[in-house]
Amino acid sequence: MSQIRLYVTTDEAGAGRVLDALSELLGEAPYALATMEIDEKANIWEASVYLEAEEEEALRQVFEAALGGFPEGKRPGVEKEIIADIDWIAKSLEGLKPVRAGRFLVHGAHDREDRRPGDIALEIEAGQAFGTGHHGTTAGCLEMIDTLLKAEAPQNALDLGTGTGVLAMAVRKLRPIPVLATDIDDVAVRVARYNARQNGIVSGVDFVTAPGFHHAAFGEHGPFDLVIANILARPLMKLAPGVRTNLAPGGSVILSGILETQRWKVLAAYRAQGMRHVRTYWREGWVTLLLKG
């Protein structure tokens, strides 16, 4: 069956309310939720849920329930987009060049000849998960990991929202410590596990499908000296208490997926949990934050 996207068009605040309501209604159900800015000047945003076509009727009812907070007459209508059965991520990444971030070189199989002595190579093919190193958030995280692990020696790490697994692999390449890598998307977890094997990492990283901090894996592996979360600003803010609970005393937190304009909101959420800001990296309109517990 085809995948579809149900979405509403509203303003930034409305999209945030819809995302929060959907998160609450769906609980730990493994659905991908997203907000997207369509027109910055006009303040037009979309809030979406991605699902299989056979789930449309049930999810449409949930989506309608999530719109209950809108005033009468101002409730946006739920629209549908049918997603063509094309690997758009792979298509969009065709021809992309290798990316350098700190000591890391992220590349595809066809660019192995670009490796230099001293490079820490991470081979990632265009696939069905986010995080190939070409985006400013992933590259920023890789730079921050490289800088941090030159100065600190964490005993374990958590890669929250692992995507391709590139950040978990980066940690493991630098330090032989146990890493828990989680994602809400089972496809991403399978892709990340495959990528790790392709990069010679056959142990030390546990890839787990976990939609929230309630999963047993967090208790089994944590608390963590290092937590890395490259997601989006709003989910990062929502996850702040859970990150703090699973962080070892004095541990470090690397956050990305944050637009420059969202930096202070995310910092405020984590400062409210008793964390302090250490460093910010800026790259292509995105920021990567380093905090300490």
mmCIF file of C-alpha atoms in Angstrom:
data_model
loop_
_atom_site.group_PDB
_atom_site.id
_atom_site.type_symbol
_atom_site.label_atom_id
_atom_site.label_comp_id
_atom_site.label_asym_id
_atom_site.label_seq_id
_atom_site.Cartn_x
_atom_site.Cartn_y
_atom_site.Cartn_z
ATOM 1 C CA MET A 1 0.000 0.000 0.000
ATOM 2 C CA SER A 2 1.112 3.579 -0.647
ATOM 3 C CA GLN A 3 2.140 5.934 2.113
ATOM 4 C CA ILE A 4 0.201 9.139 2.581
ATOM 5 C CA ARG A 5 0.564 12.380 4.500
ATOM 6 C CA LEU A 6 -2.327 13.965 6.370
ATOM 7 C CA TYR A 7 -1.685 17.607 7.120
ATOM 8 C CA VAL A 8 -3.188 20.964 8.031
ATOM 9 C CA THR A 9 -2.059 24.442 7.036
ATOM 10 C CA THR A 10 -1.933 27.015 9.816
ATOM 11 C CA ASP A 11 0.533 29.418 11.497
ATOM 12 C CA GLU A 12 3.609 28.505 13.556
ATOM 13 C CA ALA A 13 1.779 28.522 16.876
ATOM 14 C CA GLY A 14 -1.075 26.477 15.437
ATOM 15 C CA ALA A 15 1.290 23.922 13.930
ATOM 16 C CA GLY A 16 2.970 23.567 17.317
ATOM 17 C CA ARG A 17 -0.382 23.006 19.044
ATOM 18 C CA VAL A 18 -1.357 20.385 16.489
ATOM 19 C CA LEU A 19 1.979 18.592 16.866
ATOM 20 C CA ASP A 20 1.648 18.557 20.658
ATOM 21 C CA ALA A 21 -1.944 17.299 20.454
ATOM 22 C CA LEU A 22 -1.035 14.545 17.984
ATOM 23 C CA SER A 23 1.878 13.494 20.187
ATOM 24 C CA GLU A 24 -0.453 13.253 23.157
ATOM 25 C CA LEU A 25 -3.191 11.376 21.302
ATOM 26 C CA LEU A 26 -0.880 8.919 19.557
ATOM 27 C CA GLY A 27 1.269 8.280 22.617
ATOM 28 C CA GLU A 28 4.077 5.883 21.743
ATOM 29 C CA ALA A 29 2.530 4.725 18.461
ATOM 30 C CA PRO A 30 5.336 4.782 15.847
ATOM 31 C CA TYR A 31 4.009 7.490 13.523
ATOM 32 C CA ALA A 32 6.257 10.163 12.025
ATOM 33 C CA LEU A 33 5.037 13.645 12.950
ATOM 34 C CA ALA A 34 6.426 16.865 11.518
ATOM 35 C CA THR A 35 5.948 20.608 11.213
ATOM 36 C CA MET A 36 7.256 22.522 8.232
ATOM 37 C CA GLU A 37 7.552 26.236 7.491
ATOM 38 C CA ILE A 38 6.009 26.973 4.076
ATOM 39 C CA ASP A 39 6.222 30.775 3.928
ATOM 40 C CA GLU A 40 8.277 32.634 6.542
ATOM 41 C CA LYS A 41 6.940 36.120 5.765
ATOM 42 C CA ALA A 42 3.311 35.008 5.727
ATOM 43 C CA ASN A 43 3.796 32.738 8.787
ATOM 44 C CA ILE A 44 2.353 29.714 6.978
ATOM 45 C CA TRP A 45 3.182 26.298 8.424
ATOM 46 C CA GLU A 46 2.061 22.705 7.943
ATOM 47 C CA ALA A 47 1.661 20.041 10.617
ATOM 48 C CA SER A 48 1.732 16.481 9.282
ATOM 49 C CA VAL A 49 1.460 12.812 10.168
ATOM 50 C CA TYR A 50 2.809 10.124 7.829
ATOM 51 C CA LEU A 51 0.977 6.794 7.612
ATOM 52 C CA GLU A 52 0.096 3.844 5.440
ATOM 53 C CA ALA A 53 -2.947 4.251 3.192
ATOM 54 C CA GLU A 54 -4.970 1.574 5.002
ATOM 55 C CA GLU A 55 -4.647 3.563 8.248
ATOM 56 C CA GLU A 56 -6.164 6.743 6.836
ATOM 57 C CA GLU A 57 -9.661 6.478 8.289
ATOM 58 C CA ALA A 58 -8.463 5.865 11.852
ATOM 59 C CA LEU A 59 -5.697 8.475 11.715
ATOM 60 C CA ARG A 60 -7.980 11.082 10.158
ATOM 61 C CA GLN A 61 -10.253 10.786 13.206
ATOM 62 C CA VAL A 62 -7.255 11.258 15.495
ATOM 63 C CA PHE A 63 -6.142 14.275 13.473
ATOM 64 C CA GLU A 64 -9.603 15.829 13.697
ATOM 65 C CA ALA A 65 -9.513 15.335 17.474
ATOM 66 C CA ALA A 66 -6.142 17.103 17.601
ATOM 67 C CA LEU A 67 -7.763 20.203 16.088
ATOM 68 C CA GLY A 68 -10.204 20.572 18.970
ATOM 69 C CA GLY A 69 -8.272 23.482 20.473
ATOM 70 C CA PHE A 70 -8.918 25.788 17.519
ATOM 71 C CA PRO A 71 -11.716 28.405 17.863
ATOM 72 C CA GLU A 72 -14.962 27.720 16.044
ATOM 73 C CA GLY A 73 -14.697 28.850 12.438
ATOM 74 C CA LYS A 74 -10.889 28.918 12.466
ATOM 75 C CA ARG A 75 -10.223 25.188 12.489
ATOM 76 C CA PRO A 76 -8.055 24.201 9.489
ATOM 77 C CA GLY A 77 -9.189 21.350 7.290
ATOM 78 C CA VAL A 78 -7.276 18.089 7.130
ATOM 79 C CA GLU A 79 -5.719 17.587 3.693
ATOM 80 C CA LYS A 80 -4.130 14.516 2.129
ATOM 81 C CA GLU A 81 -1.053 14.002 -0.006
ATOM 82 C CA ILE A 82 -0.320 10.651 -1.646
ATOM 83 C CA ILE A 83 3.414 9.992 -1.499
ATOM 84 C CA ALA A 84 4.710 8.395 -4.682
ATOM 85 C CA ASP A 85 6.545 5.097 -4.312
ATOM 86 C CA ILE A 86 9.937 6.682 -5.043
ATOM 87 C CA ASP A 87 12.934 6.871 -2.729
ATOM 88 C CA TRP A 88 13.050 10.664 -2.812
ATOM 89 C CA ILE A 89 15.900 10.835 -0.321
ATOM 90 C CA ALA A 90 18.099 8.655 -2.488
ATOM 91 C CA LYS A 91 17.080 10.615 -5.577
ATOM 92 C CA SER A 92 17.820 13.978 -3.964
ATOM 93 C CA LEU A 93 21.255 12.818 -2.778
ATOM 94 C CA GLU A 94 22.461 11.591 -6.153
ATOM 95 C CA GLY A 95 25.763 13.238 -6.974
ATOM 96 C CA LEU A 96 26.393 14.752 -3.544
ATOM 97 C CA LYS A 97 30.059 15.109 -2.707
ATOM 98 C CA PRO A 98 31.792 13.839 0.448
ATOM 99 C CA VAL A 99 31.442 16.011 3.527
ATOM 100 C CA ARG A 100 34.212 16.836 5.990
ATOM 101 C CA ALA A 101 33.297 17.627 9.586
ATOM 102 C CA GLY A 102 36.170 17.716 12.045
ATOM 103 C CA ARG A 103 38.242 14.578 11.482
ATOM 104 C CA PHE A 104 35.261 12.811 9.913
ATOM 105 C CA LEU A 105 34.707 12.235 6.215
ATOM 106 C CA VAL A 106 31.163 11.159 5.317
ATOM 107 C CA HIS A 107 31.008 9.679 1.831
ATOM 108 C CA GLY A 108 29.321 7.162 -0.446
ATOM 109 C CA ALA A 109 30.959 4.014 -1.781
ATOM 110 C CA HIS A 110 31.801 5.773 -5.054
ATOM 111 C CA ASP A 111 33.928 8.368 -3.204
ATOM 112 C CA ARG A 112 36.232 6.064 -1.252
ATOM 113 C CA GLU A 113 39.190 7.454 -3.167
ATOM 114 C CA ASP A 114 38.662 10.820 -1.430
ATOM 115 C CA ARG A 115 39.792 9.402 1.907
ATOM 116 C CA ARG A 116 43.002 10.962 3.211
ATOM 117 C CA PRO A 117 45.461 9.660 5.810
ATOM 118 C CA GLY A 118 44.036 10.508 9.224
ATOM 119 C CA ASP A 119 40.421 10.691 8.061
ATOM 120 C CA ILE A 120 37.825 8.907 10.138
ATOM 121 C CA ALA A 121 35.692 7.619 7.284
ATOM 122 C CA LEU A 122 31.951 7.039 7.611
ATOM 123 C CA GLU A 123 30.449 5.445 4.504
ATOM 124 C CA ILE A 124 26.759 6.259 4.184
ATOM 125 C CA GLU A 125 24.693 5.668 1.083
ATOM 126 C CA ALA A 126 21.566 7.622 0.226
ATOM 127 C CA GLY A 127 18.775 5.634 1.831
ATOM 128 C CA GLN A 128 15.567 5.688 3.804
ATOM 129 C CA ALA A 129 16.787 7.545 6.881
ATOM 130 C CA PHE A 130 17.850 11.057 7.827
ATOM 131 C CA GLY A 131 21.462 11.947 8.533
ATOM 132 C CA THR A 132 24.033 11.595 5.760
ATOM 133 C CA GLY A 133 26.314 14.414 6.890
ATOM 134 C CA HIS A 134 25.244 16.732 4.066
ATOM 135 C CA HIS A 135 22.820 18.624 6.269
ATOM 136 C CA GLY A 136 24.168 21.355 8.544
ATOM 137 C CA THR A 137 22.724 19.701 11.638
ATOM 138 C CA THR A 138 24.442 16.346 11.112
ATOM 139 C CA ALA A 139 27.741 17.973 10.147
ATOM 140 C CA GLY A 140 27.507 20.240 13.193
ATOM 141 C CA CYS A 141 26.989 17.230 15.458
ATOM 142 C CA LEU A 142 29.993 15.456 13.941
ATOM 143 C CA GLU A 143 32.173 18.515 14.558
ATOM 144 C CA MET A 144 30.925 18.779 18.136
ATOM 145 C CA ILE A 145 31.508 15.065 18.786
ATOM 146 C CA ASP A 146 35.055 15.383 17.459
ATOM 147 C CA THR A 147 35.786 18.412 19.662
ATOM 148 C CA LEU A 148 34.166 16.963 22.779
ATOM 149 C CA LEU A 149 35.826 13.556 22.635
ATOM 150 C CA LYS A 150 39.254 15.163 22.349
ATOM 151 C CA ALA A 151 38.640 16.681 25.784
ATOM 152 C CA GLU A 152 36.431 14.147 27.560
ATOM 153 C CA ALA A 153 36.278 10.375 27.974
ATOM 154 C CA PRO A 154 32.626 9.361 28.436
ATOM 155 C CA GLN A 155 31.967 5.766 29.461
ATOM 156 C CA ASN A 156 28.767 5.375 27.428
ATOM 157 C CA ALA A 157 26.589 7.331 25.009
ATOM 158 C CA LEU A 158 23.032 7.684 23.713
ATOM 159 C CA ASP A 159 22.192 8.685 20.132
ATOM 160 C CA LEU A 160 18.545 9.703 20.332
ATOM 161 C CA GLY A 161 16.829 9.713 16.922
ATOM 162 C CA THR A 162 19.724 7.925 15.225
ATOM 163 C CA GLY A 163 18.516 8.116 11.592
ATOM 164 C CA THR A 164 21.306 6.566 9.498
ATOM 165 C CA GLY A 165 23.307 5.798 12.642
ATOM 166 C CA VAL A 166 26.116 8.116 11.537
ATOM 167 C CA LEU A 167 26.462 9.876 14.918
ATOM 168 C CA ALA A 168 26.465 6.641 16.899
ATOM 169 C CA MET A 169 29.106 5.294 14.540
ATOM 170 C CA ALA A 170 31.152 8.482 14.897
ATOM 171 C CA VAL A 171 31.257 8.069 18.673
ATOM 172 C CA ARG A 172 32.182 4.405 18.398
ATOM 173 C CA LYS A 173 34.942 5.171 15.878
ATOM 174 C CA LEU A 174 36.518 7.604 18.336
ATOM 175 C CA ARG A 175 35.944 5.725 21.593
ATOM 176 C CA PRO A 176 35.375 1.972 22.207
ATOM 177 C CA ILE A 177 32.426 2.665 24.518
ATOM 178 C CA PRO A 178 28.898 1.214 24.477
ATOM 179 C CA VAL A 179 26.406 3.297 22.505
ATOM 180 C CA LEU A 180 22.608 3.022 22.544
ATOM 181 C CA ALA A 181 21.114 4.299 19.271
ATOM 182 C CA THR A 182 17.333 4.696 19.176
ATOM 183 C CA ASP A 183 14.753 5.890 16.668
ATOM 184 C CA ILE A 184 10.963 5.872 16.483
ATOM 185 C CA ASP A 185 11.169 4.546 12.906
ATOM 186 C CA ASP A 186 11.877 0.830 12.537
ATOM 187 C CA VAL A 187 13.105 1.393 8.964
ATOM 188 C CA ALA A 188 15.696 3.878 10.229
ATOM 189 C CA VAL A 189 16.861 1.394 12.859
ATOM 190 C CA ARG A 190 17.315 -1.337 10.251
ATOM 191 C CA VAL A 191 19.187 1.073 7.960
ATOM 192 C CA ALA A 192 21.411 2.238 10.831
ATOM 193 C CA ARG A 193 22.240 -1.333 11.845
ATOM 194 C CA TYR A 194 23.153 -2.155 8.241
ATOM 195 C CA ASN A 195 25.305 0.988 7.950
ATOM 196 C CA ALA A 196 27.189 0.072 11.121
ATOM 197 C CA ARG A 197 28.054 -3.351 9.732
ATOM 198 C CA GLN A 198 29.167 -1.788 6.440
ATOM 199 C CA ASN A 199 31.514 0.447 8.433
ATOM 200 C CA GLY A 200 33.040 -2.472 10.305
ATOM 201 C CA ILE A 201 31.104 -1.890 13.536
ATOM 202 C CA VAL A 202 29.725 -5.282 14.518
ATOM 203 C CA SER A 203 29.461 -4.740 18.284
ATOM 204 C CA GLY A 204 29.288 -1.959 20.812
ATOM 205 C CA VAL A 205 26.275 -0.145 19.332
ATOM 206 C CA ASP A 206 22.784 -1.344 20.242
ATOM 207 C CA PHE A 207 20.192 -0.146 17.701
ATOM 208 C CA VAL A 208 16.669 -0.114 19.172
ATOM 209 C CA THR A 209 13.256 1.044 17.946
ATOM 210 C CA ALA A 210 12.035 3.161 20.865
ATOM 211 C CA PRO A 211 9.330 5.831 20.504
ATOM 212 C CA GLY A 212 9.955 7.313 23.957
ATOM 213 C CA PHE A 213 11.997 7.203 27.131
ATOM 214 C CA HIS A 214 9.648 4.554 28.551
ATOM 215 C CA HIS A 215 11.455 1.816 26.615
ATOM 216 C CA ALA A 216 13.409 -0.585 28.812
ATOM 217 C CA ALA A 217 16.614 -0.025 26.810
ATOM 218 C CA PHE A 218 17.187 3.359 28.437
ATOM 219 C CA GLY A 219 17.207 1.869 31.915
ATOM 220 C CA GLU A 220 19.363 -1.039 30.817
ATOM 221 C CA HIS A 221 22.042 1.126 29.178
ATOM 222 C CA GLY A 222 21.826 4.390 31.144
ATOM 223 C CA PRO A 223 22.402 6.763 32.708
ATOM 224 C CA PHE A 224 24.560 8.207 29.944
ATOM 225 C CA ASP A 225 27.705 10.324 30.097
ATOM 226 C CA LEU A 226 26.954 11.629 26.608
ATOM 227 C CA VAL A 227 23.547 12.201 25.002
ATOM 228 C CA ILE A 228 23.274 13.256 21.352
ATOM 229 C CA ALA A 229 19.918 14.277 19.871
ATOM 230 C CA ASN A 230 19.699 15.601 16.318
ATOM 231 C CA ILE A 231 15.947 15.939 15.876
ATOM 232 C CA LEU A 232 13.950 19.203 15.673
ATOM 233 C CA ALA A 233 13.627 22.104 18.087
ATOM 234 C CA ARG A 234 10.122 21.449 19.362
ATOM 235 C CA PRO A 235 10.591 17.726 20.067
ATOM 236 C CA LEU A 236 13.948 18.531 21.682
ATOM 237 C CA MET A 237 12.222 20.947 24.058
ATOM 238 C CA LYS A 238 9.607 18.336 24.902
ATOM 239 C CA LEU A 239 12.325 15.738 25.532
ATOM 240 C CA ALA A 240 14.334 17.950 27.911
ATOM 241 C CA PRO A 241 13.064 16.343 31.168
ATOM 242 C CA GLY A 242 13.677 12.842 29.800
ATOM 243 C CA VAL A 243 17.168 13.754 28.637
ATOM 244 C CA ARG A 244 17.957 15.156 32.084
ATOM 245 C CA THR A 245 16.636 12.028 33.823
ATOM 246 C CA ASN A 246 18.794 9.765 31.656
ATOM 247 C CA LEU A 247 21.946 11.906 31.883
ATOM 248 C CA ALA A 248 24.667 10.911 34.323
ATOM 249 C CA PRO A 249 25.866 13.617 36.751
ATOM 250 C CA GLY A 250 28.247 15.939 34.918
ATOM 251 C CA GLY A 251 27.342 14.397 31.575
ATOM 252 C CA SER A 252 27.371 16.212 28.229
ATOM 253 C CA VAL A 253 24.465 16.804 25.838
ATOM 254 C CA ILE A 254 24.786 17.611 22.126
ATOM 255 C CA LEU A 255 21.606 18.957 20.524
ATOM 256 C CA SER A 256 20.915 19.851 16.905
ATOM 257 C CA GLY A 257 18.123 20.158 14.375
ATOM 258 C CA ILE A 258 17.724 23.729 15.647
ATOM 259 C CA LEU A 259 17.347 26.811 13.481
ATOM 260 C CA GLU A 260 19.328 29.855 14.574
ATOM 261 C CA THR A 261 16.087 31.616 15.527
ATOM 262 C CA GLN A 262 15.076 28.701 17.790
ATOM 263 C CA ARG A 263 18.320 28.567 19.762
ATOM 264 C CA TRP A 264 17.166 30.516 22.806
ATOM 265 C CA LYS A 265 13.934 28.548 23.192
ATOM 266 C CA VAL A 266 15.806 25.247 23.241
ATOM 267 C CA LEU A 267 18.427 26.595 25.638
ATOM 268 C CA ALA A 268 15.689 27.826 27.964
ATOM 269 C CA ALA A 269 14.062 24.384 28.050
ATOM 270 C CA TYR A 270 17.329 22.701 29.038
ATOM 271 C CA ARG A 271 18.428 25.400 31.454
ATOM 272 C CA ALA A 272 15.112 24.833 33.221
ATOM 273 C CA GLN A 273 16.354 21.267 33.783
ATOM 274 C CA GLY A 274 19.517 22.542 35.464
ATOM 275 C CA MET A 275 21.857 22.293 32.482
ATOM 276 C CA ARG A 276 24.363 24.935 31.445
ATOM 277 C CA HIS A 277 25.331 26.022 27.948
ATOM 278 C CA VAL A 278 28.964 25.389 26.994
ATOM 279 C CA ARG A 279 29.298 25.981 23.257
ATOM 280 C CA THR A 280 27.376 26.656 20.042
ATOM 281 C CA TYR A 281 28.421 25.717 16.507
ATOM 282 C CA TRP A 282 26.778 27.565 13.622
ATOM 283 C CA ARG A 283 26.433 25.978 10.196
ATOM 284 C CA GLU A 284 24.196 26.874 7.228
ATOM 285 C CA GLY A 285 21.518 28.578 9.328
ATOM 286 C CA TRP A 286 21.409 25.749 11.885
ATOM 287 C CA VAL A 287 23.015 25.490 15.304
ATOM 288 C CA THR A 288 24.457 22.634 17.338
ATOM 289 C CA LEU A 289 24.527 23.109 21.115
ATOM 290 C CA LEU A 290 26.736 21.570 23.769
ATOM 291 C CA LEU A 291 25.375 21.549 27.322
ATOM 292 C CA LYS A 292 26.551 20.059 30.613
ATOM 293 C CA GLY A 293 24.425 18.442 33.292
#
